Coordinates of C-alpha atoms in Angstrom, one line a residue:
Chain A
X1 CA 127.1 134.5 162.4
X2 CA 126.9 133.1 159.2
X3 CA 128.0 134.0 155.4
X4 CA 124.2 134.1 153.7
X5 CA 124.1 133.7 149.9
X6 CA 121.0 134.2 147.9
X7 CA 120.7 132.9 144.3
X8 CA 118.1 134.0 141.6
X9 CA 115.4 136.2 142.0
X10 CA 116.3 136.0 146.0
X11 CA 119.3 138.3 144.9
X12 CA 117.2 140.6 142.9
X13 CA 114.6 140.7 145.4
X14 CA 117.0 141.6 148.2
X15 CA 119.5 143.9 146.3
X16 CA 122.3 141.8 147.3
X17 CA 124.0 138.4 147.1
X18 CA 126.4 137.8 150.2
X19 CA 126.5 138.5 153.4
X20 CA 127.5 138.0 157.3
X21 CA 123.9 137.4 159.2
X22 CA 123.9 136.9 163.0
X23 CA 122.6 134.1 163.9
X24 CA 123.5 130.4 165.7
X25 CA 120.2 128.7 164.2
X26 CA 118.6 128.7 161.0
X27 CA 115.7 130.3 162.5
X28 CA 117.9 132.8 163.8
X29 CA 119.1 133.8 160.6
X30 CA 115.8 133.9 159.4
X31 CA 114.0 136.4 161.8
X32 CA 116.7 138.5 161.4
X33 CA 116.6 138.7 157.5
X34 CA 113.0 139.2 157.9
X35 CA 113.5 141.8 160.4
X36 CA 115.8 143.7 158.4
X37 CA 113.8 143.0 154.5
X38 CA 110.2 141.7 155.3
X39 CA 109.8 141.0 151.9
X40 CA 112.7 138.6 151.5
X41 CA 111.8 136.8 154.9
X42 CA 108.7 135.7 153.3
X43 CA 110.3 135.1 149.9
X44 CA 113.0 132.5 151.8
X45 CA 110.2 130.6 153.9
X46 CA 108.1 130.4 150.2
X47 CA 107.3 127.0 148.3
X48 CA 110.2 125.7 146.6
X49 CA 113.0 127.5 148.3
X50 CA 116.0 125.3 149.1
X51 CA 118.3 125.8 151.9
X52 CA 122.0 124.5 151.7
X53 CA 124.1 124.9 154.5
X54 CA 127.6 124.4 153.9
X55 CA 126.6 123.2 149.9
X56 CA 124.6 120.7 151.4
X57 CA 120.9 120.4 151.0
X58 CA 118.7 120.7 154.8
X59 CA 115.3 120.1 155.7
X60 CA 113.8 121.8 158.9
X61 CA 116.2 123.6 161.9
X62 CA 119.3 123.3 162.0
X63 CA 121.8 125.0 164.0
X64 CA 124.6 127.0 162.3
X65 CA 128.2 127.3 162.9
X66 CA 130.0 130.7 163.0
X67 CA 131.8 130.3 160.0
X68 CA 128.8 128.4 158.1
X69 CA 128.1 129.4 154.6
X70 CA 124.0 129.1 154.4
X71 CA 122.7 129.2 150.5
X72 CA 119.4 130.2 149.6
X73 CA 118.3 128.8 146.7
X74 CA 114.4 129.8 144.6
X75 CA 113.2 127.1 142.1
X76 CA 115.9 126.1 139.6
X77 CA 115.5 126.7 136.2
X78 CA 118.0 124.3 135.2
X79 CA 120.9 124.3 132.2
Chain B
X1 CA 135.3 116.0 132.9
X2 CA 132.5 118.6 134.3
X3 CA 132.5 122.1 134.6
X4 CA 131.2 125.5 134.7
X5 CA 133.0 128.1 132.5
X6 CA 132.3 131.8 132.2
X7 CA 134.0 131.9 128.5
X8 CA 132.4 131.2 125.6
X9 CA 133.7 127.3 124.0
X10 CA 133.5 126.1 120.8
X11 CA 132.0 122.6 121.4
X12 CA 133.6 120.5 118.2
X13 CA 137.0 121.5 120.3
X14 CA 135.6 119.5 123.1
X15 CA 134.6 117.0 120.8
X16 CA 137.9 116.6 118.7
X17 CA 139.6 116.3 121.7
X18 CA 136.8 113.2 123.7
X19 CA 137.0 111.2 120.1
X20 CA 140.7 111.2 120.0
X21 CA 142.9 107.7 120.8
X22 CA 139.7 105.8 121.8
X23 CA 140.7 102.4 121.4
X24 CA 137.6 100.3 122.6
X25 CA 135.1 102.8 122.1
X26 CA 132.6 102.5 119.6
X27 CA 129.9 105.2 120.0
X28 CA 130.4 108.7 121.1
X29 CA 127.1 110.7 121.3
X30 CA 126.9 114.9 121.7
X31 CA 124.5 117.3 122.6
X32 CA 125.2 121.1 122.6
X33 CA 122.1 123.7 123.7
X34 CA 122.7 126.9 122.3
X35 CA 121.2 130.1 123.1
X36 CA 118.1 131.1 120.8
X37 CA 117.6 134.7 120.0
X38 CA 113.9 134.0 119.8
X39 CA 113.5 136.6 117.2
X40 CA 114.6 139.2 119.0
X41 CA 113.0 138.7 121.9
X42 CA 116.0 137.1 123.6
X43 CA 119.2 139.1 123.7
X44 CA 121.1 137.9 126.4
X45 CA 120.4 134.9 128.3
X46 CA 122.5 135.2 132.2
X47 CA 122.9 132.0 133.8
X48 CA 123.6 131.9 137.4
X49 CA 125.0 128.7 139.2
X50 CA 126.2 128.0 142.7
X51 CA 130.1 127.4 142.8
X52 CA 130.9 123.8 143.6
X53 CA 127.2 123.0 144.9
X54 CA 126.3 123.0 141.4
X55 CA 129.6 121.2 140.2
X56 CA 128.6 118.7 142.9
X57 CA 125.2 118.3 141.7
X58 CA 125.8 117.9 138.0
X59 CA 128.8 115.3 138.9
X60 CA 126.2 113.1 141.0
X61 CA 124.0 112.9 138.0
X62 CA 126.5 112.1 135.9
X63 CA 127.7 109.2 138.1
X64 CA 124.1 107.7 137.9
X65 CA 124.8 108.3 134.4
X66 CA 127.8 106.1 133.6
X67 CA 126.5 103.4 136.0
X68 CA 123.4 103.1 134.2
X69 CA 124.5 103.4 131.1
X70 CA 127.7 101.6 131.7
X71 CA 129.6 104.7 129.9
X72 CA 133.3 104.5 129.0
X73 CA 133.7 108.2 130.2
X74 CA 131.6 111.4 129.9
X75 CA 132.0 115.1 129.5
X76 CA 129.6 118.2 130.4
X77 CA 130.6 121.8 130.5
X78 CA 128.1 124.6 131.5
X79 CA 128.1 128.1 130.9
X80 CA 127.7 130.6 133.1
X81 CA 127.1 134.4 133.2
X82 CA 126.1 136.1 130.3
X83 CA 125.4 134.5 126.7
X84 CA 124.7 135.8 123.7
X85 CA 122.3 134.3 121.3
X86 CA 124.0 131.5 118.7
X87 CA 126.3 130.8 121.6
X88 CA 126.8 127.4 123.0
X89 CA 124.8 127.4 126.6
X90 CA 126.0 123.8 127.6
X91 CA 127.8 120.5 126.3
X92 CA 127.5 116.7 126.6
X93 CA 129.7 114.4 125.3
X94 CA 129.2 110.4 126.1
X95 CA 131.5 107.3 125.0
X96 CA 130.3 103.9 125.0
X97 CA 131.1 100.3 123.6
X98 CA 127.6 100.6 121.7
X99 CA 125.5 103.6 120.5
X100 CA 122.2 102.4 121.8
X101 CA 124.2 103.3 125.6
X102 CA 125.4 106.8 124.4
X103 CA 122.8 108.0 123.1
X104 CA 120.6 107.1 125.8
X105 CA 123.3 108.2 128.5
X106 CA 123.4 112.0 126.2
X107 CA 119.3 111.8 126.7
X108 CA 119.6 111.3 129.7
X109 CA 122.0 113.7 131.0
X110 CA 120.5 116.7 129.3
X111 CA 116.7 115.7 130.7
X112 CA 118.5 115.7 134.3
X113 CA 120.8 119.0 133.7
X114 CA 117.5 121.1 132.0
X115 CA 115.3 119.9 135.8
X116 CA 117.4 119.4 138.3
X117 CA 121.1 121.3 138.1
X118 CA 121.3 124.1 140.1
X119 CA 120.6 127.2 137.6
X120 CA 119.3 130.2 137.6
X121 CA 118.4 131.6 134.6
X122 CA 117.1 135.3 133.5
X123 CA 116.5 135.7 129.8
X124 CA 117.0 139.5 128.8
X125 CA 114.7 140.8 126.2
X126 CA 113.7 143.9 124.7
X127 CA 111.0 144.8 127.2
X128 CA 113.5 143.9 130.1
X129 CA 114.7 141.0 132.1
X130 CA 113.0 138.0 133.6
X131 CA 113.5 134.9 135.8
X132 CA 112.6 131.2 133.9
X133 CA 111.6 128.1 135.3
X134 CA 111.8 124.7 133.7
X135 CA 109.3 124.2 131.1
X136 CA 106.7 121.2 131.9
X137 CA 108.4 119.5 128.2
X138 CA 111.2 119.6 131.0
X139 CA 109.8 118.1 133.9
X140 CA 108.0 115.2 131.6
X141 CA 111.1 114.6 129.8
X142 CA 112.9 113.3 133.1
X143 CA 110.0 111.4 134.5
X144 CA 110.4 109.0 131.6
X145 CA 113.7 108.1 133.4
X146 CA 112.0 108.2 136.6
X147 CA 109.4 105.5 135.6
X148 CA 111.7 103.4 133.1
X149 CA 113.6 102.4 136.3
X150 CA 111.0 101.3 138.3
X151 CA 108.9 99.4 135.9
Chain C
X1 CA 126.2 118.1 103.7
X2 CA 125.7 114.5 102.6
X3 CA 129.3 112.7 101.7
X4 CA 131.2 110.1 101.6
X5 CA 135.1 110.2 102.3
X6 CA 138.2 107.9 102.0
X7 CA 140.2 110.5 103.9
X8 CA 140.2 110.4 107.8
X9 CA 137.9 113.2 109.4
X10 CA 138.0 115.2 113.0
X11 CA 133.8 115.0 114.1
X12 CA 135.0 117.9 116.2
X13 CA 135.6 120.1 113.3
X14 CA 132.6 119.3 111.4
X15 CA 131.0 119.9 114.6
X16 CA 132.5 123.2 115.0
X17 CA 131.1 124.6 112.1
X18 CA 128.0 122.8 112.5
X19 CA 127.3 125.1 115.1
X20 CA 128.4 128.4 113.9
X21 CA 126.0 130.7 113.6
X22 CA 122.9 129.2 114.2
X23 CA 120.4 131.8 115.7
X24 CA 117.3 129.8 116.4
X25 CA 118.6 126.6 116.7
X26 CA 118.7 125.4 120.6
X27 CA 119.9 122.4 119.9
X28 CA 122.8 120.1 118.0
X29 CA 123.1 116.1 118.7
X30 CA 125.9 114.2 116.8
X31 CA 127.0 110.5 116.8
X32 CA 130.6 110.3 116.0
X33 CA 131.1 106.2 115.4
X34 CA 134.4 104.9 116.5
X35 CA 136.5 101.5 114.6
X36 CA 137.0 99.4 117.7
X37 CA 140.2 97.7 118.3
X38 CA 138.3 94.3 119.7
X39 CA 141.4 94.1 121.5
X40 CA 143.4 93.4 118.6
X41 CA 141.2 91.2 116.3
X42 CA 140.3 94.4 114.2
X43 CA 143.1 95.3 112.5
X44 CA 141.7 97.3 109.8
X45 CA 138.2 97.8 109.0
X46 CA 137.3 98.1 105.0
X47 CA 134.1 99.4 103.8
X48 CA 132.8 99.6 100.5
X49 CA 129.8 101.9 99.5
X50 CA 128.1 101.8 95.5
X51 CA 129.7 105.6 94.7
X52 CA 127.1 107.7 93.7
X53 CA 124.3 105.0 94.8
X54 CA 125.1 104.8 98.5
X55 CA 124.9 109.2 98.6
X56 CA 121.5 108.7 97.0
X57 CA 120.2 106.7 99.1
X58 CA 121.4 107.8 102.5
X59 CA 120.0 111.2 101.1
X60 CA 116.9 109.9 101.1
X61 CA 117.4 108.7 104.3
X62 CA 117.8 112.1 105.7
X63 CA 115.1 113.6 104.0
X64 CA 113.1 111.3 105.7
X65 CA 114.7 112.5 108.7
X66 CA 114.3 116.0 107.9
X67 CA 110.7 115.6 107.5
X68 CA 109.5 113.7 110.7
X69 CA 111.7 115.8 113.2
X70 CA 111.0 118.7 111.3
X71 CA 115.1 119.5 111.4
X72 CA 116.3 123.0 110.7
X73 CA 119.7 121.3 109.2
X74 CA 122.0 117.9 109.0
X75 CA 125.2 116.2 108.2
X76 CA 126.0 112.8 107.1
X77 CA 129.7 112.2 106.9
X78 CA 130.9 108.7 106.1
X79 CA 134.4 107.1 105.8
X80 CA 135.0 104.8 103.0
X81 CA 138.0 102.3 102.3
X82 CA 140.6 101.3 105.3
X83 CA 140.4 102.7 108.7
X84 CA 142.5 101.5 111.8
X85 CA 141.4 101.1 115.2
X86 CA 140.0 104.7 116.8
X87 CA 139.2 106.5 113.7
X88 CA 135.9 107.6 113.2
X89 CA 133.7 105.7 110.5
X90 CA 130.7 108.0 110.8
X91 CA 129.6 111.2 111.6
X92 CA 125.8 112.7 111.8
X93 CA 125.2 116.0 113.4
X94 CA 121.1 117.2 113.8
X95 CA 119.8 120.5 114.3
X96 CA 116.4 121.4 115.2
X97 CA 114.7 123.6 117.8
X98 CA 114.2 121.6 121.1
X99 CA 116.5 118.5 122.0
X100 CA 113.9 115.9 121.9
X101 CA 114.1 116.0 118.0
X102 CA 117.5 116.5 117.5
X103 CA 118.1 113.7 119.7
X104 CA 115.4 111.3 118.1
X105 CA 116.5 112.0 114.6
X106 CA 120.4 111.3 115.2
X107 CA 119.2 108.4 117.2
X108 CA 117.1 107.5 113.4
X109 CA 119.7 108.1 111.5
X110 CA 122.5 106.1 112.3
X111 CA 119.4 103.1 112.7
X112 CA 119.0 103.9 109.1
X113 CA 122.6 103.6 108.5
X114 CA 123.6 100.8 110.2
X115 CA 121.2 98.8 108.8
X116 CA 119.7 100.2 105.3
X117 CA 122.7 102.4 104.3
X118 CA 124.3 100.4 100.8
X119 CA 128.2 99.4 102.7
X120 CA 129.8 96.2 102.8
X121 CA 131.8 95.8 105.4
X122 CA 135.3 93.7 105.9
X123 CA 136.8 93.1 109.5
X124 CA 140.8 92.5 108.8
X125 CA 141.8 90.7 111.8
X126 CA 145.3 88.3 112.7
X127 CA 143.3 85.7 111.7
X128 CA 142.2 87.1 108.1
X129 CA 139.2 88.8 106.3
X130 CA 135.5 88.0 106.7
X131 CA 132.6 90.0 105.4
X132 CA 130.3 91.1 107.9
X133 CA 126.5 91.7 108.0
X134 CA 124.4 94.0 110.3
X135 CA 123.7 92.6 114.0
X136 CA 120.5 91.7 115.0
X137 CA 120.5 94.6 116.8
X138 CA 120.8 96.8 114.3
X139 CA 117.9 95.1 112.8
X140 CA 115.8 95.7 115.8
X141 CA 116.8 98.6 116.6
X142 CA 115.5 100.2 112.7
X143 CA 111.9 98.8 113.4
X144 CA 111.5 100.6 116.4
X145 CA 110.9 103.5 113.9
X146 CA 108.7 101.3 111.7
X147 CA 106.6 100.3 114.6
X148 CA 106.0 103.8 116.3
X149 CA 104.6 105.2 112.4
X150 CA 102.2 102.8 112.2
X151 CA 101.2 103.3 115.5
Chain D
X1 CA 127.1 95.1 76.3
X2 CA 126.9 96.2 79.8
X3 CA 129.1 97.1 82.3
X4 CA 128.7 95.1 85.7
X5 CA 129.9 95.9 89.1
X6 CA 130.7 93.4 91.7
X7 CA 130.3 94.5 95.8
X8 CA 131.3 93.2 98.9
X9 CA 132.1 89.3 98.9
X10 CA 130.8 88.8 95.2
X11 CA 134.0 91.1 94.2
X12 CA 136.5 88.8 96.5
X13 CA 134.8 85.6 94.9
X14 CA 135.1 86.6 91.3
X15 CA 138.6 88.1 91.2
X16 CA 137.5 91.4 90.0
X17 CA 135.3 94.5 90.3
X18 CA 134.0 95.7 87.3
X19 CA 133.7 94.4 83.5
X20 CA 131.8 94.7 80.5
X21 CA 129.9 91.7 79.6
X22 CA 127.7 91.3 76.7
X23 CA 124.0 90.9 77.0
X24 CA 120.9 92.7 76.3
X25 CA 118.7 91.1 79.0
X26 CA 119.5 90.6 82.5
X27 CA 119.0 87.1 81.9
X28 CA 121.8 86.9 79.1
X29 CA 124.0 89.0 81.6
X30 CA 123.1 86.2 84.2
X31 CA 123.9 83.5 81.7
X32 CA 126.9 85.1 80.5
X33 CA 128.2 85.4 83.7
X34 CA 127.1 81.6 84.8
X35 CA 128.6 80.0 81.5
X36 CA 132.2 82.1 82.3
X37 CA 132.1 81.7 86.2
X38 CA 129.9 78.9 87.8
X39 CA 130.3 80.0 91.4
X40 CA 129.9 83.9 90.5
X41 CA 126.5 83.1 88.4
X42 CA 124.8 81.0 91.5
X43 CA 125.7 83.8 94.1
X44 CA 124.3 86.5 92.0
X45 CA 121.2 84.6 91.8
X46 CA 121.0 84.0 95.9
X47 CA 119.3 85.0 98.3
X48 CA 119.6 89.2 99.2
X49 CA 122.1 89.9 96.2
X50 CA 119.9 93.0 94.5
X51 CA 120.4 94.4 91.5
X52 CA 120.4 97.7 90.5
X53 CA 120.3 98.7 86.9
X54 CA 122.2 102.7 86.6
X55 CA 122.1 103.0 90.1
X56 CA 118.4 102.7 90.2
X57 CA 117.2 99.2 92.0
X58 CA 115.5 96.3 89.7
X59 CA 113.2 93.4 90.0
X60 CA 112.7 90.5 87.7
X61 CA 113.9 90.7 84.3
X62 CA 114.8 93.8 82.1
X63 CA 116.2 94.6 79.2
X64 CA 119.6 96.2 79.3
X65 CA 120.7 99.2 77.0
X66 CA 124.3 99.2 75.6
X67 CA 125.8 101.9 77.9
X68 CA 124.3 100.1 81.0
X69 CA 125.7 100.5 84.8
X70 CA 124.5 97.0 85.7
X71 CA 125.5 96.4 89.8
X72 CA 124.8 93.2 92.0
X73 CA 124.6 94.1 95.7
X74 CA 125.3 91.4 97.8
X75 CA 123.2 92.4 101.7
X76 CA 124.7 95.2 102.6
X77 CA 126.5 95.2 106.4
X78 CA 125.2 98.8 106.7
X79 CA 127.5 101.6 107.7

């Protein structure tokens, strides 16, 4: 279980900007966001997407603790 | 001082208040972006950020900032949320011994807060709303910094 | 708004009003320069200027200014006759469309000043008076400008 | 009959700021100057003192009218 936060077009795409995902891995999270919203499950594995987990930046799998905050983040567009 | 605020700020407040009882200071530079109403074609401009990550981010570049530049002390505050046009988007203030440092700190800042901070930013215009990525002016203006340091 | 001024000024509020109201401007740099205390061997700083001479020719200045950064506006504020340690001796403010010229023609401008603008400067320190004269790099630092027009 | 302004250190060495002096050159001024304060007429004559004639700058010799603003400009420190 994790809180899942998406920033950007990611919000608009999905209709929504927080919420609890199941989950213990960051794959985990993502087959089940792509289960449930194909189009955001191929929109959070696309070129340039970011993934913080608990405000910091990871590369690759990474497991995910129950109470982990796991950001989304598109492209920035900067100040 | 850096932070995000969803208010609107008047940046010669700011100012009046980083130029006050400087005793060694010679050289405060300022930048403030303000939102352009691109004839119309901008109305709002809706700036989205991530709550401390993005805090985090722009105080790490602002670290690199004062060591480079060997900076006194610094200031940036960031809107947030919606902005209107004419209003002030973000402010940089830098203080150093001799201009040549705060004006090149102020540069500096701004090229690495346009590229790299953690925004998201949706400019709304008459024929809707859409998403906006750095501008390649953006991405060239930092790489300057980039190959300054390693020549 | 081109001036000179023997009262003490807050850069903040000339920067507030800068700003006001400025619908396609994105963005604003200033240079607000500071007396320095020298740890006590400025006392007082006294500057001089040719009333009347000195506005004339740090207008031209800025019109030079105007021209090659292709500003949309610009202030030149300078203090005249005693100021103490931490009070502001200048103040230039820039507005243009995209940083990079605000930025570059602030950065021009106070080169112009320091080294072409008509002052004469006094440092009043425990020691006594003594006229000074720009640094060498504020001589350098005005040819940068030469050199990249010819190039 | 001119009126002549002193700046920066040329003020501090002659004692005063501004005076009329009589001369319808800028070589009588000079001379005038010269015969009344030796040290005063050799620094106007050195090196970086300019001279500006109502406010506009001068080189070589001129002739002065009556009403005259006649300035010597020691370098200038800049702002």
């Amino acid at each position: 279980m994790a809180r899942v936060l998406l920033f950007g077009p990611l919000r608009d795409l999905a209709g929504w900007r927080e919420r609890e995902v199941e989950g213990s891995t960051l794959a985990e999270l993502r087959a089940r966001l792509q289960a449930e919203d194909a189009a955001l499950g191929e929109a959070i594995a696309g070129p340039g997407v970011q993934v913080a987990v608990d405000q910091a930046l990871v590369r690759g799998e990474v497991s995910i603790s129950a109470s982990a905050e796991v950001a989304f983040l598109p492209p920035m567009s900067g100040g | 001082m850096i932070g995000l605020t969803e208010a609107a700020f008047d940046p010669g407040a700011l100012l009046s208040e980083f130029s006050l009882a400087r005793q060694e200071v010679g050289a405060i530079a300022s930048f403030t972006g303000l939102a352009r109403a691109e004839a119309g074609q901008t109305q709002v401009l809706e700036l989205e950020a991530y709550p401390g990550f993005t805090e985090a981010r722009i105080a790490k570049i602002a670290e690199q900032a004062r060591e480079r530049f060997g900076l006194a002390d610094l200031i940036v505050l960031h809107r947030v949320g919606k902005i209107g046009p004419g209003e002030p988007i973000v402010f940089v203030a830098t203080a150093s011994r001799h201009r040549r440092q705060a004006f090149e700190a102020c540069d500096f800042l701004m090229d690495y807060l346009k590229s790299r901070a953690p925004f998201w930013k949706k400019e709304h215009g008459p024929d809707g709303a859409r998403w906006i990525e750095p501008r390649a002016q953006d991405h060239a203006d930092v790489a300057r910094w980039e190959q300054e340091k390693k020549s």
